[in-house]
Amino acid sequence: MNNEESATVAVWRWPGAVGALVAVAATLYAHVAAGQVDPMTTLISDYALLGVSAPAMVGGTIALAVGSVWVSYGLARVDPARSAAARVLLLAGAVGLLLTAAFTTDTAPVVVSAGGEIHRWSAALVFTALPCAGWLLGRRFRNPALMVVSVLSVVLLAAFLAAHPGSLVSSLIEGPGYYGLLQRLLVLSDAAVVLLASLCLGGRSDASRVPSLGLPTLT
């Protein structure tokens, strides 16, 4: 890779990474600013209902959406042939993130408004699309860390759904006592997916290498 190619890769790699890191920083700030919210028993979306933490949560969500879009566009530039499915999933995740930012949730665990329903299903889109995109990119670029984080995100999603109040097994596993923590770990894992996916830009996979045909070269 020459200097010009390295500069091009950096253009697409680092903004996506910055978006993910800004999202994590904003989420941590919201937790500190709204100390009265119990992270074990409340959803992370509840921070958007408080004036002191709402700007940080909305800003962090938008930052992660922008990072996802940037990674998707970067993939279209550096690996257009084989990254189509992952790009679609990243864009779907970005749309879901923007919708969760635009439509605030209802007070957990009850959803009673149309905006709350949009928020809930948009979050479901995010939690599904991003780890799937991460898994595809992890296989494509032979990135074990990205594959592991993507699988971890799916495991956390399953645990969160099981622990969420209203689940058939929630009371059996005492889910209401810690389902908020599971969601926070899930959000962090999805941010890690976007971060690691952005760092894949410019990486080489065996599938991207054109094998030599053993033909003589002209000099």
Coordinates of C-alpha atoms in Angstrom, one line a residue:
M1 CA 0.0 0.0 0.0
N2 CA 1.5 3.3 -1.1
N3 CA 1.2 6.6 0.7
E4 CA -1.7 7.8 -1.4
E5 CA -3.6 4.6 -0.7
S6 CA -2.8 4.8 3.0
A7 CA -4.1 8.4 3.2
T8 CA -7.3 7.3 1.4
V9 CA -7.8 4.4 3.9
A10 CA -7.3 6.7 6.9
V11 CA -10.0 9.1 5.5
W12 CA -12.6 6.3 5.8
R13 CA -11.2 4.4 8.8
W14 CA -10.8 7.1 11.5
P15 CA -14.1 9.0 11.3
G16 CA -16.0 5.8 11.9
A17 CA -13.8 5.0 14.9
V18 CA -14.3 8.5 16.3
G19 CA -18.1 8.2 15.9
A20 CA -18.1 5.0 18.0
L21 CA -15.7 6.5 20.7
V22 CA -17.8 9.7 20.9
A23 CA -20.9 7.6 21.4
V24 CA -19.2 5.7 24.3
A25 CA -18.0 8.9 25.9
A26 CA -21.4 10.6 25.6
T27 CA -23.1 7.5 27.2
L28 CA -20.6 7.5 30.1
Y29 CA -21.2 11.3 30.6
A30 CA -24.9 10.7 30.7
H31 CA -24.5 8.1 33.5
V32 CA -22.4 10.5 35.5
A33 CA -24.6 13.5 34.9
A34 CA -27.8 11.6 35.9
G35 CA -26.6 9.9 39.0
Q36 CA -30.1 9.4 40.3
V37 CA -30.9 6.8 37.6
D38 CA -30.2 3.2 38.6
P39 CA -28.2 1.6 35.9
M40 CA -29.2 -1.9 37.1
T41 CA -32.9 -1.6 36.8
T42 CA -33.6 1.2 34.2
L43 CA -33.1 1.3 30.5
I44 CA -30.4 3.5 29.0
S45 CA -33.1 5.3 27.0
D46 CA -34.4 6.8 30.3
Y47 CA -31.4 9.2 30.2
A48 CA -33.0 10.9 27.2
L49 CA -36.0 11.8 29.5
L50 CA -33.8 13.9 31.8
G51 CA -32.8 17.4 30.8
V52 CA -29.3 17.0 32.3
S53 CA -28.4 13.9 30.3
A54 CA -30.7 14.1 27.2
P55 CA -28.3 16.1 25.0
A56 CA -25.5 13.6 25.7
M57 CA -27.6 10.6 24.9
V58 CA -29.0 12.1 21.7
G59 CA -25.6 13.3 20.6
G60 CA -24.0 10.0 21.3
T61 CA -26.7 8.1 19.4
I62 CA -26.3 10.4 16.4
A63 CA -22.5 10.0 16.6
L64 CA -22.8 6.2 16.4
A65 CA -25.2 6.5 13.5
V66 CA -22.8 8.8 11.6
G67 CA -19.9 6.4 12.4
S68 CA -22.0 3.5 11.0
V69 CA -22.8 5.4 7.8
W70 CA -19.1 6.4 7.4
V71 CA -17.9 2.8 7.7
S72 CA -20.6 1.7 5.2
Y73 CA -19.5 4.3 2.7
G74 CA -15.8 3.5 3.3
L75 CA -16.5 -0.1 2.6
A76 CA -18.1 0.9 -0.7
R77 CA -14.9 2.7 -1.6
V78 CA -12.3 0.1 -0.5
D79 CA -14.2 -3.2 -0.9
P80 CA -17.3 -2.6 -3.1
A81 CA -17.6 -6.1 -4.5
R82 CA -18.0 -8.2 -1.4
S83 CA -19.3 -5.9 1.4
A84 CA -22.8 -5.1 0.1
A85 CA -24.6 -7.1 2.7
A86 CA -22.6 -5.6 5.6
R87 CA -23.1 -2.1 4.2
V88 CA -26.9 -2.6 4.0
L89 CA -26.9 -3.8 7.6
L90 CA -24.7 -0.9 8.8
L91 CA -27.1 1.6 7.1
A92 CA -30.1 -0.2 8.6
G93 CA -28.4 0.2 12.0
A94 CA -27.8 3.9 11.4
V95 CA -31.4 4.4 10.5
G96 CA -32.5 2.7 13.6
L97 CA -30.2 4.8 15.7
L98 CA -31.5 8.0 14.2
L99 CA -35.1 6.9 14.8
T100 CA -34.3 6.1 18.5
A101 CA -32.8 9.6 18.8
A102 CA -35.8 11.2 17.2
F103 CA -38.5 9.3 19.1
T104 CA -38.0 9.2 22.9
T105 CA -39.0 6.1 24.8
D106 CA -41.8 5.9 27.4
T107 CA -40.9 5.3 31.0
A108 CA -39.8 1.7 31.3
P109 CA -41.0 -1.0 31.2
V110 CA -44.4 0.1 29.7
V111 CA -44.7 1.4 26.2
V112 CA -47.9 3.3 25.6
S113 CA -47.3 5.8 22.8
A114 CA -46.6 5.6 19.1
G115 CA -43.3 7.3 19.6
G116 CA -42.4 4.7 22.3
E117 CA -43.2 1.9 19.9
I118 CA -41.1 3.4 17.1
H119 CA -38.2 3.8 19.6
R120 CA -38.5 0.2 20.8
W121 CA -38.6 -1.4 17.3
S122 CA -35.9 0.9 16.1
A123 CA -33.7 -0.2 18.9
A124 CA -34.4 -3.8 18.0
L125 CA -33.2 -3.0 14.5
V126 CA -30.0 -1.6 15.8
F127 CA -29.3 -4.5 18.2
T128 CA -29.9 -7.0 15.3
A129 CA -28.3 -5.2 12.3
L130 CA -25.0 -4.1 13.8
P131 CA -23.8 -7.5 15.2
C132 CA -24.8 -9.2 11.9
A133 CA -22.8 -6.6 10.0
G134 CA -19.9 -7.1 12.4
W135 CA -19.9 -10.9 11.9
L136 CA -19.9 -10.6 8.1
L137 CA -17.0 -8.1 8.2
G138 CA -15.1 -10.2 10.7
R139 CA -15.3 -13.2 8.4
R140 CA -14.5 -11.1 5.3
F141 CA -11.4 -9.5 6.8
R142 CA -10.5 -12.4 9.0
N143 CA -10.8 -10.3 12.2
P144 CA -11.3 -12.6 15.2
A145 CA -11.8 -9.7 17.6
L146 CA -14.7 -8.3 15.5
M147 CA -16.3 -11.8 15.2
V148 CA -16.0 -12.4 19.0
V149 CA -17.6 -9.0 19.8
S150 CA -20.4 -9.6 17.3
V151 CA -21.2 -13.0 18.9
L152 CA -21.0 -11.4 22.4
S153 CA -23.5 -8.7 21.2
V154 CA -25.9 -11.4 20.1
V155 CA -25.5 -13.3 23.4
L156 CA -26.1 -10.1 25.4
L157 CA -29.2 -9.4 23.3
A158 CA -30.6 -12.8 24.1
A159 CA -29.9 -12.3 27.8
F160 CA -31.4 -8.9 27.8
L161 CA -34.6 -10.1 26.1
A162 CA -34.9 -12.9 28.6
A163 CA -34.4 -10.6 31.6
H164 CA -36.6 -7.9 30.4
P165 CA -39.9 -7.5 32.4
G166 CA -42.7 -9.2 30.5
S167 CA -40.5 -12.1 29.3
L168 CA -41.7 -15.5 30.2
V169 CA -38.6 -16.3 32.1
S170 CA -37.9 -12.8 33.5
S171 CA -39.3 -13.6 37.0
L172 CA -37.5 -17.0 37.1
I173 CA -34.1 -15.5 36.5
E174 CA -34.9 -12.3 38.5
G175 CA -34.3 -10.2 35.3
P176 CA -35.8 -6.9 36.5
G177 CA -32.9 -6.6 39.0
Y178 CA -30.2 -6.4 36.4
Y179 CA -31.7 -6.1 32.9
G180 CA -30.6 -2.4 32.7
L181 CA -27.0 -3.5 33.1
L182 CA -27.4 -6.0 30.3
Q183 CA -28.7 -3.4 28.0
R184 CA -25.8 -1.1 28.8
L185 CA -23.3 -3.9 28.0
L186 CA -25.2 -4.5 24.8
V187 CA -25.0 -0.9 23.7
L188 CA -21.2 -0.9 24.5
S189 CA -20.7 -4.1 22.5
D190 CA -22.5 -2.5 19.5
A191 CA -20.3 0.6 19.7
A192 CA -17.3 -1.8 19.8
V193 CA -18.6 -3.5 16.6
V194 CA -18.7 -0.2 14.8
L195 CA -15.2 0.7 16.1
L196 CA -13.6 -2.6 15.1
A197 CA -15.5 -2.5 11.7
S198 CA -14.0 0.9 11.0
L199 CA -10.5 -0.4 11.7
C200 CA -11.1 -3.2 9.1
L201 CA -11.1 -0.6 6.3
G202 CA -7.9 -1.1 4.4
G203 CA -7.3 -4.5 5.8
R204 CA -6.7 -7.4 3.4
S205 CA -8.5 -10.8 3.4
D206 CA -7.4 -13.8 1.6
A207 CA -10.5 -13.6 -0.5
S208 CA -9.4 -10.2 -1.8
R209 CA -6.1 -11.4 -3.0
V210 CA -6.0 -12.4 -6.7
P211 CA -4.1 -15.6 -7.0
S212 CA -1.2 -15.8 -9.4
L213 CA -2.0 -17.8 -12.6
G214 CA 1.6 -18.6 -13.3
L215 CA 1.6 -16.7 -16.6
P216 CA 4.7 -15.2 -17.9
T217 CA 5.1 -11.4 -17.6
L218 CA 6.1 -9.1 -20.4
T219 CA 9.0 -6.8 -19.7

